[in-house]
Amino acid sequence: MSITRQSSNALTRRLAALPKEIIAKVQPAIVKSVAEVAADASTLAQASRRTGSLVESIEATGPNQTTPAFATEGGRRTAHELQGFVTAGDPDARHGHLVEFGTEERQRKDGASTGTMPAKPFLLPAWRLNRARVQRRINTAIRRAIRETAQ
């Protein structure tokens, strides 16, 4: 078993031991944070706009909710009760990874070139812009929930 798997299992056990009252008080902070990251990702994705399908496919998924189809690993994923996702993709916009990371030139079998596309990141920068605020908000919600639950 890898260290990552052990760490993940340990975290899962610790999260399962949290009182439900604390979880319920932290979830609104997660929902607000995920919505802010998604809004910033949509704003940043405007730079790559052609049809608008990618921008319109960016969605926030809150705790205990399921991502839209085609948004993650080609399927759906359900968030943990203390987890949220920002995803980009739908049946009409399955190119978010190409926009985020760009493409390099390749030769196809018929000899034609695929061309290149420079990266126009939108998801990672949105997370980086919001990371400190998200961490403060969630930490504050956790401290407040523990304080209120302990009384």
C-alpha positions as MATLAB code, in Angstrom:
seq = 'MSITRQSSNALTRRLAALPKEIIAKVQPAIVKSVAEVAADASTLAQASRRTGSLVESIEATGPNQTTPAFATEGGRRTAHELQGFVTAGDPDARHGHLVEFGTEERQRKDGASTGTMPAKPFLLPAWRLNRARVQRRINTAIRRAIRETAQ';
ca = [
       0.000    0.000    0.000;
       1.401    3.402   -0.945;
       1.883    6.316    1.414;
      -0.741    8.238   -0.528;
      -3.277    5.448   -0.076;
      -2.439    5.216    3.643;
      -2.824    8.979    4.046;
      -6.118    8.903    2.186;
      -7.442    6.055    4.322;
      -6.364    7.833    7.518;
      -8.080   11.049    6.410;
     -11.239    9.128    5.528;
     -11.334    7.594    9.012;
     -10.808   10.992   10.655;
     -13.557   12.615    8.563;
     -15.955    9.782    9.379;
     -15.374   10.436   13.091;
     -16.476   14.097   12.866;
     -19.823   14.893   14.461;
     -22.585   15.536   11.919;
     -23.293   18.954   13.501;
     -19.798   20.155   12.587;
     -20.092   18.822    9.037;
     -23.442   20.570    8.560;
     -21.957   23.898    9.709;
     -18.911   23.635    7.418;
     -20.794   22.694    4.232;
     -22.064   26.250    3.474;
     -18.449   27.484    3.448;
     -17.547   24.746    0.974;
     -20.515   25.560   -1.274;
     -19.655   29.282   -1.315;
     -15.980   28.567   -2.002;
     -16.673   26.185   -4.877;
     -19.066   28.714   -6.432;
     -16.421   31.456   -6.271;
     -13.771   29.273   -7.900;
     -16.229   28.275  -10.650;
     -17.156   31.918  -11.295;
     -13.501   32.903  -11.605;
     -12.803   29.913  -13.883;
     -15.665   31.034  -16.137;
     -14.253   34.553  -16.259;
     -10.753   33.305  -17.075;
     -12.080   30.890  -19.731;
     -13.581   33.832  -21.639;
     -10.136   34.385  -23.192;
     -10.468   31.094  -25.077;
     -14.089   31.671  -26.114;
     -15.083   30.604  -29.595;
     -18.530   29.095  -29.253;
     -18.992   29.579  -25.509;
     -19.625   25.892  -24.886;
     -16.581   25.509  -22.617;
     -17.426   28.595  -20.548;
     -21.025   27.469  -20.171;
     -19.967   23.949  -19.135;
     -18.056   25.114  -16.035;
     -20.021   24.038  -12.976;
     -19.674   23.966   -9.219;
     -20.611   20.717   -7.491;
     -21.162   20.952   -3.743;
     -20.989   18.347   -0.983;
     -22.988   15.155   -1.608;
     -23.779   16.282   -5.169;
     -22.842   14.534   -8.406;
     -20.864   16.143  -11.205;
     -22.446   16.450  -14.646;
     -21.746   13.695  -17.164;
     -18.549   14.147  -19.196;
     -17.122   16.516  -16.586;
     -14.697   14.185  -14.851;
     -12.929   11.181  -16.272;
     -15.703   10.742  -18.814;
     -18.390   10.088  -16.233;
     -19.965   11.244  -13.024;
     -18.421   11.584   -9.596;
     -20.175   12.210   -6.285;
     -18.540   14.588   -3.835;
     -17.938   13.594   -0.224;
     -19.930   15.513    2.390;
     -16.865   17.752    2.960;
     -15.814   18.071   -0.677;
     -16.660   20.198   -3.694;
     -15.639   20.133   -7.351;
     -15.315   22.645  -10.152;
     -15.631   20.875  -13.476;
     -15.531   21.856  -17.127;
     -17.101   19.704  -19.780;
     -20.319   18.434  -21.279;
     -21.208   16.507  -24.451;
     -20.559   19.634  -26.542;
     -17.417   20.776  -24.710;
     -14.939   17.999  -24.110;
     -11.875   20.100  -24.789;
     -11.240   21.811  -21.450;
      -7.967   19.943  -20.910;
      -6.730   21.052  -24.336;
      -7.463   24.694  -23.546;
      -5.996   24.430  -20.025;
      -2.718   22.791  -21.062;
      -2.438   23.536  -24.804;
      -1.388   21.123  -27.533;
       1.803   20.396  -29.402;
       2.265   19.572  -33.033;
       1.974   15.926  -34.023;
       2.081   14.128  -37.334;
      -1.033   12.138  -38.141;
      -0.855    8.802  -39.961;
      -1.814   10.492  -43.219;
       1.188   12.835  -42.892;
      -0.798   15.953  -42.035;
       0.117   18.058  -39.006;
      -2.290   18.564  -36.125;
      -0.956   22.041  -35.396;
      -0.378   23.619  -32.008;
      -2.518   25.541  -29.577;
      -0.993   27.578  -26.765;
      -2.230   26.894  -23.255;
      -4.897   29.251  -21.925;
      -5.268   28.055  -18.337;
      -8.486   28.850  -16.508;
      -9.085   26.192  -13.808;
      -5.706   26.170  -12.055;
      -5.422   29.973  -12.009;
      -8.971   30.214  -10.609;
      -7.987   27.868   -7.792;
      -4.745   29.748   -7.127;
      -6.607   33.075   -6.976;
      -9.022   31.722   -4.383;
      -6.966   29.188   -2.421;
      -6.020   31.425    0.534;
      -9.557   32.819    0.905;
     -11.081   29.330    0.644;
      -8.718   27.952    3.276;
      -9.441   30.859    5.647;
     -13.202   30.543    5.148;
     -13.244   26.800    5.760;
     -10.862   27.021    8.738;
     -13.036   29.740   10.268;
     -16.159   27.639    9.713;
     -14.495   24.623   11.333;
     -13.334   26.615   14.375;
     -16.771   28.226   14.767;
     -18.544   24.881   14.415;
     -16.289   23.208   16.989;
     -16.737   26.114   19.403;
     -20.554   26.092   19.029;
     -20.766   22.301   19.266;
     -18.566   22.182   22.380;
     -20.807   24.595   24.290;
];
